[in-house]
Each structure stands twice: as C-alpha cells, then as structure tokens.
Amino acid sequence: MHRRTVVGTVLALLAWPLRGIAQPAGRMARIGFISGAAPDPAMLRTFVEPLRQGLRELGHVEGQNYAFEFRWADGKPERLPGLLAELIALAPDVLVTAGPRPAMLAKDATTTIPVVAVAIDDPVEMGLAVSHARPGRNITGLSGSFQGILEKRLQLMKDIVPAARRFAVLMNPFTYRRAELEKYLQKQNFEGVLGVQVMVLEARGPDDFDAAFATMARERVDAVAVLADATFWTHRARLGELCIKHRLPSVWGAAGYLDAGGLASYQGDFAAMSRRAASLVDKILKGAKPGDIPFEQATKLELVVNLKAAKALGLTIPQRVLVSADEVIQ
C-alpha cells in the first residue's frame, strides 16, 4: 500500500567500494538497530533475541566481534528521523530496521550504509528494491507481507462472530495510507463475500484511542482488525483494554499484541524473520552487497487465539478455529 518508486542503481553501486569489503580479522563490527516501538520484553523476545540467536549460530559473539547500537522511538514516530540520523552518524557496518516506517526512512537517509529491513511490506511496492531477486540498492531484508492476509483476518472474525454485520479496521496514518486502504477494502467486496460492512478508522497515538472506540460503539461495530504498527504495539495494553471495555472481538497483526485483551492474531512469525535476518547481516559482514542479496518472503503464518480474552468477552471460540490455531493462550 505504498506508492511505487522506480529506483536507479548507478549511484548506489558507485558508492560501494568501502562497504563491499569483508570485515578485517579482529575488528569489532557495529550493527545498528532501529524500531518505532519501545524495548519492552515482548519486543526484545520477538525481534532482538532471535536476531542475537541467529548471529550466535553463525559464529558471531556479541562483545567480541560485533556490538549493537539500539535506537527506540517508544511508539513516537516523529522521533524516528532524529534517531536514524544518530545511527547513520555512527557509520554502522549494517543497519537493521524493524517495521515498514524505519525502512522507508532509511531508504531516504542513506545510499551507502547496508540496510537489512525486517517485517516490511512488499519491498518493490515500497520502493526499497528494484526487484525481489536483485534489490539493486543498499537494502535487502525480509517481507512479512502475505497476499490476502487482511481478508483472512476478517474471515477469522466472521468465523468467531458469525452474526457480525459491521467490522472496523483501525490503522495509523503514519504507517498506512487511508485512501489506498479504503480503495483496497472496497475492491474486496466484503459485504458480498462475508455479509459485513467494513469501515476504516484512524488513530495516530493513544490520545486518539478513546475517540476511535467511541466511533465504533456509535456505529455498532461488531469486531475490529487492528493493523500492525509500532505505536499500537507500544500501547497495545490500552488498546486491548478498550476492546474488552467495548466488548469488541479483535484480530491483530502479531501474537505479541494479545497480552492485554486482544482475541486473535494471524500474521507471519516475526521471531522467525528476525532470526533469519541474521544470515543477511552475516553475508554483508562477509563482504556481500545488499543489492545482490535477494529479498526473502516469510512463509510461515501463525494463528494465535487468546481464550482469556474470549472469556472476558463472553465468546465461545468455534472448535474448528481452535484446532487450526498454532497457539492457544489459556
């Protein structure tokens, strides 16, 4: 859902000599990491620890041959440009970005520092790569975008709440473009396929949450799909509380969102993506150019159901949903 940008490769290739050389023996590599979220336990468990584990498995020892430089926006996207500028000033050997927004900012901020973008949408549509097989710039990574994932989430909600007639999709305009999302939803004809109307609501941060849920109540929304976003992740507890307060079944974009009232999640395995990202970092540290490393597509989808939230909502989850779940939170 990002505008397509045609990216030239000549200037990036000319800028590569100093970055296309394997790390000298005994040198401490510096790996930058930037996220729009806060470094809470779930974030570290989902993104940072798997990356560390993957690096260990490839023979890298933190504190011996590499060191991390972390920057966290704590759910405040306006902080990202400044934090990114801090990392770029440190000239890291590799920059790892978590989520779409940091990756897009990195694309505009540097053409020389190698970037590994994790948990993004389609890299070609985002303008991060010329093609999936040969990105052609200073960026490679892993996409967590799955064709039809939003339709599957709404179908999941319909399976859980078969009497539902109206769904809401809650999004952050810092991450998604409302007009494109609404056009996409209209094209899917959910009213004809699922028998539900779908409305889009915005929230830029916690100050907007109460108003968004008040609108859902006024419009008699039966369930809500919350689109993944660093600000929503940071304030997921408040969003989960509002779902319970308004008795709204909810489906989310990662299992980590379900620790405070979210009902279900259907999304790629972010921990697996982060662990796999270590292999891309390893290749770059050994001299490979990101533009020559194919973007990878996550292949595993995880369905997680929260029975604690179901009980709080007074819902009985259909057996067919429970049987197909990868994880059930008791």
mmCIF file of C-alpha atoms in Angstrom:
data_model
loop_
_atom_site.group_PDB
_atom_site.id
_atom_site.type_symbol
_atom_site.label_atom_id
_atom_site.label_comp_id
_atom_site.label_asym_id
_atom_site.label_seq_id
_atom_site.Cartn_x
_atom_site.Cartn_y
_atom_site.Cartn_z
ATOM 1 C CA MET A 1 0.000 0.000 0.000
ATOM 2 C CA HIS A 2 2.903 2.275 -0.589
ATOM 3 C CA ARG A 3 3.481 4.268 -3.743
ATOM 4 C CA ARG A 4 5.701 2.566 -6.301
ATOM 5 C CA THR A 5 9.036 4.289 -6.838
ATOM 6 C CA VAL A 6 11.489 3.476 -9.604
ATOM 7 C CA VAL A 7 14.935 3.415 -8.046
ATOM 8 C CA GLY A 8 18.138 3.850 -10.005
ATOM 9 C CA THR A 9 21.155 1.794 -9.041
ATOM 10 C CA VAL A 10 24.155 3.514 -10.612
ATOM 11 C CA LEU A 11 24.951 5.970 -7.795
ATOM 12 C CA ALA A 12 24.490 3.286 -5.136
ATOM 13 C CA LEU A 13 26.874 0.948 -6.930
ATOM 14 C CA LEU A 14 29.482 3.669 -7.295
ATOM 15 C CA ALA A 15 29.322 4.325 -3.560
ATOM 16 C CA TRP A 16 30.028 0.744 -2.544
ATOM 17 C CA PRO A 17 33.833 0.261 -2.506
ATOM 18 C CA LEU A 18 34.283 0.889 1.215
ATOM 19 C CA ARG A 19 31.190 -1.117 2.153
ATOM 20 C CA GLY A 20 31.704 -4.157 -0.059
ATOM 21 C CA ILE A 21 34.780 -5.446 1.737
ATOM 22 C CA ALA A 22 34.694 -8.211 4.341
ATOM 23 C CA GLN A 23 35.381 -7.161 7.920
ATOM 24 C CA PRO A 24 39.099 -7.317 8.807
ATOM 25 C CA ALA A 25 40.063 -10.033 11.296
ATOM 26 C CA GLY A 26 39.856 -8.818 14.876
ATOM 27 C CA ARG A 27 37.719 -5.778 14.042
ATOM 28 C CA MET A 28 34.556 -5.172 16.070
ATOM 29 C CA ALA A 29 31.645 -4.767 13.673
ATOM 30 C CA ARG A 30 28.929 -2.289 14.606
ATOM 31 C CA ILE A 31 25.297 -3.258 13.930
ATOM 32 C CA GLY A 32 22.685 -0.529 14.209
ATOM 33 C CA PHE A 33 19.106 -1.435 15.109
ATOM 34 C CA ILE A 34 16.139 0.937 14.946
ATOM 35 C CA SER A 35 12.473 0.424 15.766
ATOM 36 C CA GLY A 36 9.485 2.667 16.218
ATOM 37 C CA ALA A 37 8.424 0.647 19.254
ATOM 38 C CA ALA A 38 9.685 0.536 22.848
ATOM 39 C CA PRO A 39 12.170 -2.095 24.056
ATOM 40 C CA ASP A 40 9.672 -3.958 26.220
ATOM 41 C CA PRO A 41 10.083 -7.688 26.942
ATOM 42 C CA ALA A 42 7.787 -8.751 24.105
ATOM 43 C CA MET A 43 9.661 -6.611 21.596
ATOM 44 C CA LEU A 44 13.022 -7.957 22.726
ATOM 45 C CA ARG A 45 11.687 -11.521 22.676
ATOM 46 C CA THR A 46 10.208 -11.128 19.197
ATOM 47 C CA PHE A 47 12.882 -9.152 17.356
ATOM 48 C CA VAL A 48 16.143 -8.724 19.260
ATOM 49 C CA GLU A 49 16.768 -12.080 20.920
ATOM 50 C CA PRO A 50 16.072 -14.116 17.755
ATOM 51 C CA LEU A 51 18.483 -11.867 15.858
ATOM 52 C CA ARG A 52 21.119 -12.412 18.534
ATOM 53 C CA GLN A 53 20.479 -16.149 18.436
ATOM 54 C CA GLY A 54 20.842 -16.266 14.673
ATOM 55 C CA LEU A 55 24.128 -14.386 14.852
ATOM 56 C CA ARG A 56 25.425 -16.762 17.534
ATOM 57 C CA GLU A 57 24.567 -19.749 15.364
ATOM 58 C CA LEU A 58 26.657 -18.195 12.584
ATOM 59 C CA GLY A 59 29.676 -17.770 14.868
ATOM 60 C CA HIS A 60 29.257 -14.119 15.855
ATOM 61 C CA VAL A 61 29.807 -13.291 19.525
ATOM 62 C CA GLU A 62 28.372 -10.049 20.849
ATOM 63 C CA GLY A 63 31.059 -8.039 22.598
ATOM 64 C CA GLN A 64 33.840 -9.918 20.811
ATOM 65 C CA ASN A 65 33.391 -9.424 17.077
ATOM 66 C CA TYR A 66 30.283 -7.237 16.967
ATOM 67 C CA ALA A 67 28.323 -4.747 19.050
ATOM 68 C CA PHE A 68 24.755 -3.447 18.765
ATOM 69 C CA GLU A 69 23.718 0.195 18.724
ATOM 70 C CA PHE A 70 19.993 0.380 19.537
ATOM 71 C CA ARG A 71 17.582 3.244 18.955
ATOM 72 C CA TRP A 72 13.924 3.042 20.065
ATOM 73 C CA ALA A 73 11.214 5.582 19.241
ATOM 74 C CA ASP A 74 8.965 4.344 22.082
ATOM 75 C CA GLY A 75 5.851 4.492 19.919
ATOM 76 C CA LYS A 76 6.514 8.092 18.814
ATOM 77 C CA PRO A 77 7.096 8.006 15.034
ATOM 78 C CA GLU A 78 8.120 11.668 14.968
ATOM 79 C CA ARG A 79 11.303 10.640 16.798
ATOM 80 C CA LEU A 80 12.428 8.200 14.121
ATOM 81 C CA PRO A 81 14.206 10.642 11.761
ATOM 82 C CA GLY A 82 16.391 12.008 14.563
ATOM 83 C CA LEU A 83 17.191 8.565 15.929
ATOM 84 C CA LEU A 84 18.055 7.348 12.451
ATOM 85 C CA ALA A 85 20.358 10.334 11.932
ATOM 86 C CA GLU A 86 22.161 9.397 15.170
ATOM 87 C CA LEU A 87 22.765 5.868 13.915
ATOM 88 C CA ILE A 88 23.925 6.994 10.481
ATOM 89 C CA ALA A 89 26.415 9.367 12.127
ATOM 90 C CA LEU A 90 27.950 6.318 13.832
ATOM 91 C CA ALA A 91 28.565 4.724 10.400
ATOM 92 C CA PRO A 92 27.450 1.195 11.365
ATOM 93 C CA ASP A 93 28.584 -1.715 9.222
ATOM 94 C CA VAL A 94 24.962 -2.846 8.939
ATOM 95 C CA LEU A 95 21.704 -1.156 9.888
ATOM 96 C CA VAL A 96 18.750 -3.382 10.835
ATOM 97 C CA THR A 97 15.302 -1.760 10.665
ATOM 98 C CA ALA A 98 12.192 -3.272 12.264
ATOM 99 C CA GLY A 99 8.917 -2.471 10.529
ATOM 100 C CA PRO A 100 7.973 -0.528 7.381
ATOM 101 C CA ARG A 101 8.412 3.069 8.590
ATOM 102 C CA PRO A 102 12.073 2.839 9.704
ATOM 103 C CA ALA A 103 12.921 1.054 6.451
ATOM 104 C CA MET A 104 11.343 3.807 4.353
ATOM 105 C CA LEU A 105 13.198 6.487 6.312
ATOM 106 C CA ALA A 106 16.472 4.606 5.926
ATOM 107 C CA LYS A 107 15.934 4.417 2.165
ATOM 108 C CA ASP A 108 15.781 8.198 2.004
ATOM 109 C CA ALA A 109 18.528 8.809 4.559
ATOM 110 C CA THR A 110 21.438 6.736 3.207
ATOM 111 C CA THR A 111 22.556 5.104 -0.032
ATOM 112 C CA THR A 112 25.816 3.725 1.347
ATOM 113 C CA ILE A 113 25.178 2.046 4.698
ATOM 114 C CA PRO A 114 23.925 -1.532 4.173
ATOM 115 C CA VAL A 115 20.376 -1.982 5.456
ATOM 116 C CA VAL A 116 18.566 -5.182 6.426
ATOM 117 C CA ALA A 117 14.840 -4.400 6.610
ATOM 118 C CA VAL A 118 12.782 -6.828 8.715
ATOM 119 C CA ALA A 119 8.982 -7.231 8.821
ATOM 120 C CA ILE A 120 8.136 -4.908 5.946
ATOM 121 C CA ASP A 121 5.505 -4.956 3.210
ATOM 122 C CA ASP A 122 6.329 -5.693 -0.437
ATOM 123 C CA PRO A 123 9.810 -4.134 -0.941
ATOM 124 C CA VAL A 124 9.257 -3.362 -4.620
ATOM 125 C CA GLU A 125 5.943 -1.589 -3.986
ATOM 126 C CA MET A 126 7.589 0.310 -1.127
ATOM 127 C CA GLY A 127 10.393 1.471 -3.436
ATOM 128 C CA LEU A 128 13.060 -0.287 -1.384
ATOM 129 C CA ALA A 129 14.127 -2.593 -4.210
ATOM 130 C CA VAL A 130 14.205 -2.696 -7.995
ATOM 131 C CA SER A 131 13.210 -6.361 -7.836
ATOM 132 C CA HIS A 132 12.918 -9.054 -5.195
ATOM 133 C CA ALA A 133 15.724 -11.134 -6.721
ATOM 134 C CA ARG A 134 18.154 -8.236 -7.259
ATOM 135 C CA PRO A 135 17.252 -5.331 -4.960
ATOM 136 C CA GLY A 136 19.893 -3.155 -6.628
ATOM 137 C CA ARG A 137 20.268 -0.621 -3.819
ATOM 138 C CA ASN A 138 21.826 -0.727 -0.365
ATOM 139 C CA ILE A 139 18.804 -2.523 1.135
ATOM 140 C CA THR A 140 17.810 -6.167 1.454
ATOM 141 C CA GLY A 141 15.672 -7.944 4.036
ATOM 142 C CA LEU A 142 12.587 -9.992 4.755
ATOM 143 C CA SER A 143 8.989 -9.212 3.884
ATOM 144 C CA GLY A 144 6.191 -10.212 6.234
ATOM 145 C CA SER A 145 3.538 -9.280 3.692
ATOM 146 C CA PHE A 146 1.154 -12.083 2.779
ATOM 147 C CA GLN A 147 -1.282 -11.866 -0.112
ATOM 148 C CA GLY A 148 -4.817 -11.636 1.219
ATOM 149 C CA ILE A 149 -3.827 -11.526 4.908
ATOM 150 C CA LEU A 150 -6.395 -8.852 5.821
ATOM 151 C CA GLU A 151 -9.171 -10.835 4.124
ATOM 152 C CA LYS A 152 -8.128 -13.893 6.136
ATOM 153 C CA ARG A 153 -8.237 -11.915 9.384
ATOM 154 C CA LEU A 154 -11.726 -10.623 8.655
ATOM 155 C CA GLN A 155 -12.848 -14.126 7.674
ATOM 156 C CA LEU A 156 -11.466 -15.321 11.010
ATOM 157 C CA MET A 157 -13.557 -12.742 12.837
ATOM 158 C CA LYS A 158 -16.626 -13.790 10.876
ATOM 159 C CA ASP A 159 -15.991 -17.406 11.843
ATOM 160 C CA ILE A 160 -15.776 -16.404 15.511
ATOM 161 C CA VAL A 161 -18.696 -13.938 15.394
ATOM 162 C CA PRO A 162 -20.965 -15.309 12.636
ATOM 163 C CA ALA A 163 -23.757 -12.829 13.403
ATOM 164 C CA ALA A 164 -21.440 -9.848 12.799
ATOM 165 C CA ARG A 165 -22.626 -7.283 10.264
ATOM 166 C CA ARG A 166 -20.060 -4.488 10.640
ATOM 167 C CA PHE A 167 -16.299 -4.602 11.084
ATOM 168 C CA ALA A 168 -13.798 -1.807 11.673
ATOM 169 C CA VAL A 169 -10.167 -1.647 10.585
ATOM 170 C CA LEU A 170 -8.057 0.508 12.911
ATOM 171 C CA MET A 171 -4.927 1.947 11.314
ATOM 172 C CA ASN A 172 -2.230 4.524 11.966
ATOM 173 C CA PRO A 173 -1.864 7.021 9.102
ATOM 174 C CA PHE A 174 1.860 7.252 9.895
ATOM 175 C CA THR A 175 2.128 3.661 8.630
ATOM 176 C CA TYR A 176 -0.754 3.207 6.174
ATOM 177 C CA ARG A 177 -2.464 5.417 3.640
ATOM 178 C CA ARG A 178 -6.156 5.559 4.369
ATOM 179 C CA ALA A 179 -7.312 6.280 0.814
ATOM 180 C CA GLU A 180 -5.397 3.285 -0.552
ATOM 181 C CA LEU A 181 -6.657 1.043 2.247
ATOM 182 C CA GLU A 182 -10.269 2.064 1.692
ATOM 183 C CA LYS A 183 -9.916 1.515 -2.057
ATOM 184 C CA TYR A 184 -8.461 -1.928 -1.413
ATOM 185 C CA LEU A 185 -11.245 -2.874 1.003
ATOM 186 C CA GLN A 186 -13.922 -1.684 -1.395
ATOM 187 C CA LYS A 187 -12.415 -3.820 -4.144
ATOM 188 C CA GLN A 188 -12.665 -6.941 -1.960
ATOM 189 C CA ASN A 189 -16.474 -6.592 -1.683
ATOM 190 C CA PHE A 190 -16.665 -7.865 1.901
ATOM 191 C CA GLU A 191 -20.365 -7.081 2.050
ATOM 192 C CA GLY A 192 -20.997 -9.533 -0.766
ATOM 193 C CA VAL A 193 -18.430 -12.140 0.341
ATOM 194 C CA LEU A 194 -18.795 -12.075 4.141
ATOM 195 C CA GLY A 195 -22.022 -10.172 4.591
ATOM 196 C CA VAL A 196 -20.293 -7.393 6.533
ATOM 197 C CA GLN A 197 -19.628 -3.727 6.006
ATOM 198 C CA VAL A 198 -16.070 -2.585 6.745
ATOM 199 C CA MET A 199 -15.162 0.898 7.925
ATOM 200 C CA VAL A 200 -11.689 2.387 8.379
ATOM 201 C CA LEU A 201 -10.748 4.379 11.472
ATOM 202 C CA GLU A 202 -7.534 6.249 12.248
ATOM 203 C CA ALA A 203 -5.508 6.655 15.419
ATOM 204 C CA ARG A 204 -2.121 8.356 15.447
ATOM 205 C CA GLY A 205 -1.476 7.612 19.088
ATOM 206 C CA PRO A 206 -3.062 6.988 22.494
ATOM 207 C CA ASP A 207 -4.784 10.379 22.500
ATOM 208 C CA ASP A 208 -6.937 9.139 19.607
ATOM 209 C CA PHE A 209 -7.856 5.724 21.016
ATOM 210 C CA ASP A 210 -10.936 6.696 23.043
ATOM 211 C CA ALA A 211 -12.452 8.624 20.142
ATOM 212 C CA ALA A 212 -11.871 5.749 17.732
ATOM 213 C CA PHE A 213 -13.591 3.257 20.030
ATOM 214 C CA ALA A 214 -16.414 5.702 20.719
ATOM 215 C CA THR A 215 -16.982 5.836 16.963
ATOM 216 C CA MET A 216 -17.037 2.029 16.816
ATOM 217 C CA ALA A 217 -19.665 1.982 19.556
ATOM 218 C CA ARG A 218 -21.764 4.621 17.827
ATOM 219 C CA GLU A 219 -21.546 2.784 14.501
ATOM 220 C CA ARG A 220 -22.405 -0.547 16.172
ATOM 221 C CA VAL A 221 -19.202 -2.248 15.073
ATOM 222 C CA ASP A 222 -19.171 -5.980 15.916
ATOM 223 C CA ALA A 223 -15.389 -6.635 15.679
ATOM 224 C CA VAL A 224 -12.172 -4.791 14.864
ATOM 225 C CA ALA A 225 -8.995 -5.629 12.965
ATOM 226 C CA VAL A 226 -6.028 -3.671 14.360
ATOM 227 C CA LEU A 227 -3.270 -3.231 11.779
ATOM 228 C CA ALA A 228 0.295 -3.723 12.960
ATOM 229 C CA ASP A 229 2.094 -0.514 13.875
ATOM 230 C CA ALA A 230 4.908 0.428 16.254
ATOM 231 C CA THR A 231 2.748 2.926 18.151
ATOM 232 C CA PHE A 232 -0.070 0.403 18.511
ATOM 233 C CA TRP A 233 2.479 -2.176 19.682
ATOM 234 C CA THR A 234 3.827 0.164 22.345
ATOM 235 C CA HIS A 235 0.306 0.963 23.585
ATOM 236 C CA ARG A 236 -1.246 -2.448 22.942
ATOM 237 C CA ALA A 237 -2.274 -2.829 26.593
ATOM 238 C CA ARG A 238 -4.507 0.240 26.353
ATOM 239 C CA LEU A 239 -5.957 -0.914 23.036
ATOM 240 C CA GLY A 240 -6.628 -4.356 24.481
ATOM 241 C CA GLU A 241 -8.383 -2.832 27.493
ATOM 242 C CA LEU A 242 -10.606 -0.793 25.190
ATOM 243 C CA CYS A 243 -11.500 -3.907 23.201
ATOM 244 C CA ILE A 244 -12.635 -5.606 26.405
ATOM 245 C CA LYS A 245 -14.401 -2.491 27.717
ATOM 246 C CA HIS A 246 -16.399 -2.131 24.493
ATOM 247 C CA ARG A 247 -16.842 -5.917 24.189
ATOM 248 C CA LEU A 248 -15.209 -5.946 20.776
ATOM 249 C CA PRO A 249 -13.596 -9.127 19.445
ATOM 250 C CA SER A 250 -10.308 -8.148 17.811
ATOM 251 C CA VAL A 251 -7.783 -9.608 15.402
ATOM 252 C CA TRP A 252 -4.199 -8.333 15.324
ATOM 253 C CA GLY A 253 -1.005 -8.451 13.307
ATOM 254 C CA ALA A 254 1.250 -10.370 15.720
ATOM 255 C CA ALA A 255 0.917 -12.692 18.690
ATOM 256 C CA GLY A 256 2.699 -10.182 20.939
ATOM 257 C CA TYR A 257 -0.336 -7.901 20.756
ATOM 258 C CA LEU A 258 -2.513 -10.372 22.646
ATOM 259 C CA ASP A 259 -1.106 -9.916 26.146
ATOM 260 C CA ALA A 260 -3.825 -7.458 27.211
ATOM 261 C CA GLY A 261 -7.224 -8.184 25.711
ATOM 262 C CA GLY A 262 -6.612 -8.989 22.057
ATOM 263 C CA LEU A 263 -8.639 -12.017 20.934
ATOM 264 C CA ALA A 264 -6.684 -13.419 17.992
ATOM 265 C CA SER A 265 -3.664 -12.844 15.796
ATOM 266 C CA TYR A 266 -2.997 -14.016 12.270
ATOM 267 C CA GLN A 267 0.369 -12.969 10.864
ATOM 268 C CA GLY A 268 3.823 -14.112 9.906
ATOM 269 C CA ASP A 269 6.250 -15.319 12.552
ATOM 270 C CA PHE A 270 8.267 -12.180 13.352
ATOM 271 C CA ALA A 271 10.691 -14.069 15.577
ATOM 272 C CA ALA A 272 11.494 -16.439 12.717
ATOM 273 C CA MET A 273 12.020 -13.452 10.404
ATOM 274 C CA SER A 274 14.380 -11.807 12.883
ATOM 275 C CA ARG A 275 16.372 -14.983 13.304
ATOM 276 C CA ARG A 276 16.615 -15.359 9.538
ATOM 277 C CA ALA A 277 17.738 -11.716 9.224
ATOM 278 C CA ALA A 278 20.949 -12.743 10.979
ATOM 279 C CA SER A 279 22.011 -14.643 7.858
ATOM 280 C CA LEU A 280 21.627 -11.483 5.766
ATOM 281 C CA VAL A 281 23.671 -9.486 8.288
ATOM 282 C CA ASP A 282 26.297 -12.242 8.208
ATOM 283 C CA LYS A 283 26.554 -12.102 4.420
ATOM 284 C CA ILE A 284 27.019 -8.337 4.467
ATOM 285 C CA LEU A 285 29.689 -8.508 7.169
ATOM 286 C CA LYS A 286 31.496 -11.022 4.969
ATOM 287 C CA GLY A 287 31.521 -8.639 2.017
ATOM 288 C CA ALA A 288 28.275 -9.196 0.106
ATOM 289 C CA LYS A 289 26.404 -6.172 -1.241
ATOM 290 C CA PRO A 290 22.759 -5.837 -0.161
ATOM 291 C CA GLY A 291 21.775 -5.037 -3.733
ATOM 292 C CA ASP A 292 22.928 -8.533 -4.723
ATOM 293 C CA ILE A 293 21.156 -10.345 -1.861
ATOM 294 C CA PRO A 294 17.552 -11.290 -2.740
ATOM 295 C CA PHE A 295 14.747 -10.064 -0.536
ATOM 296 C CA GLU A 296 13.171 -13.022 1.217
ATOM 297 C CA GLN A 297 9.493 -13.650 1.828
ATOM 298 C CA ALA A 298 8.322 -15.077 5.142
ATOM 299 C CA THR A 299 6.491 -18.343 4.553
ATOM 300 C CA LYS A 300 5.016 -19.229 7.949
ATOM 301 C CA LEU A 301 1.707 -17.818 9.136
ATOM 302 C CA GLU A 302 0.756 -18.115 12.807
ATOM 303 C CA LEU A 303 -2.786 -18.226 14.165
ATOM 304 C CA VAL A 304 -2.908 -17.471 17.898
ATOM 305 C CA VAL A 305 -6.136 -17.420 19.928
ATOM 306 C CA ASN A 306 -6.485 -15.880 23.390
ATOM 307 C CA LEU A 307 -9.068 -17.805 25.435
ATOM 308 C CA LYS A 308 -8.686 -15.381 28.357
ATOM 309 C CA ALA A 309 -9.934 -12.584 26.111
ATOM 310 C CA ALA A 310 -12.704 -14.819 24.754
ATOM 311 C CA LYS A 311 -13.903 -15.475 28.302
ATOM 312 C CA ALA A 312 -13.839 -11.766 29.135
ATOM 313 C CA LEU A 313 -15.896 -11.088 26.009
ATOM 314 C CA GLY A 314 -18.328 -13.910 26.719
ATOM 315 C CA LEU A 315 -17.410 -15.686 23.481
ATOM 316 C CA THR A 316 -17.074 -19.352 22.686
ATOM 317 C CA ILE A 317 -14.382 -19.945 20.077
ATOM 318 C CA PRO A 318 -15.519 -22.490 17.454
ATOM 319 C CA GLN A 319 -13.709 -25.802 17.653
ATOM 320 C CA ARG A 320 -12.547 -25.566 14.038
ATOM 321 C CA VAL A 321 -10.721 -22.312 14.875
ATOM 322 C CA LEU A 322 -9.079 -23.820 17.969
ATOM 323 C CA VAL A 323 -7.976 -26.908 16.036
ATOM 324 C CA SER A 324 -6.297 -24.792 13.356
ATOM 325 C CA ALA A 325 -4.551 -22.491 15.867
ATOM 326 C CA ASP A 326 -0.768 -22.688 16.225
ATOM 327 C CA GLU A 327 -1.050 -21.471 19.811
ATOM 328 C CA VAL A 328 -3.906 -21.142 22.285
ATOM 329 C CA ILE A 329 -3.435 -18.791 25.241
ATOM 330 C CA GLN A 330 -5.273 -20.310 28.200
#
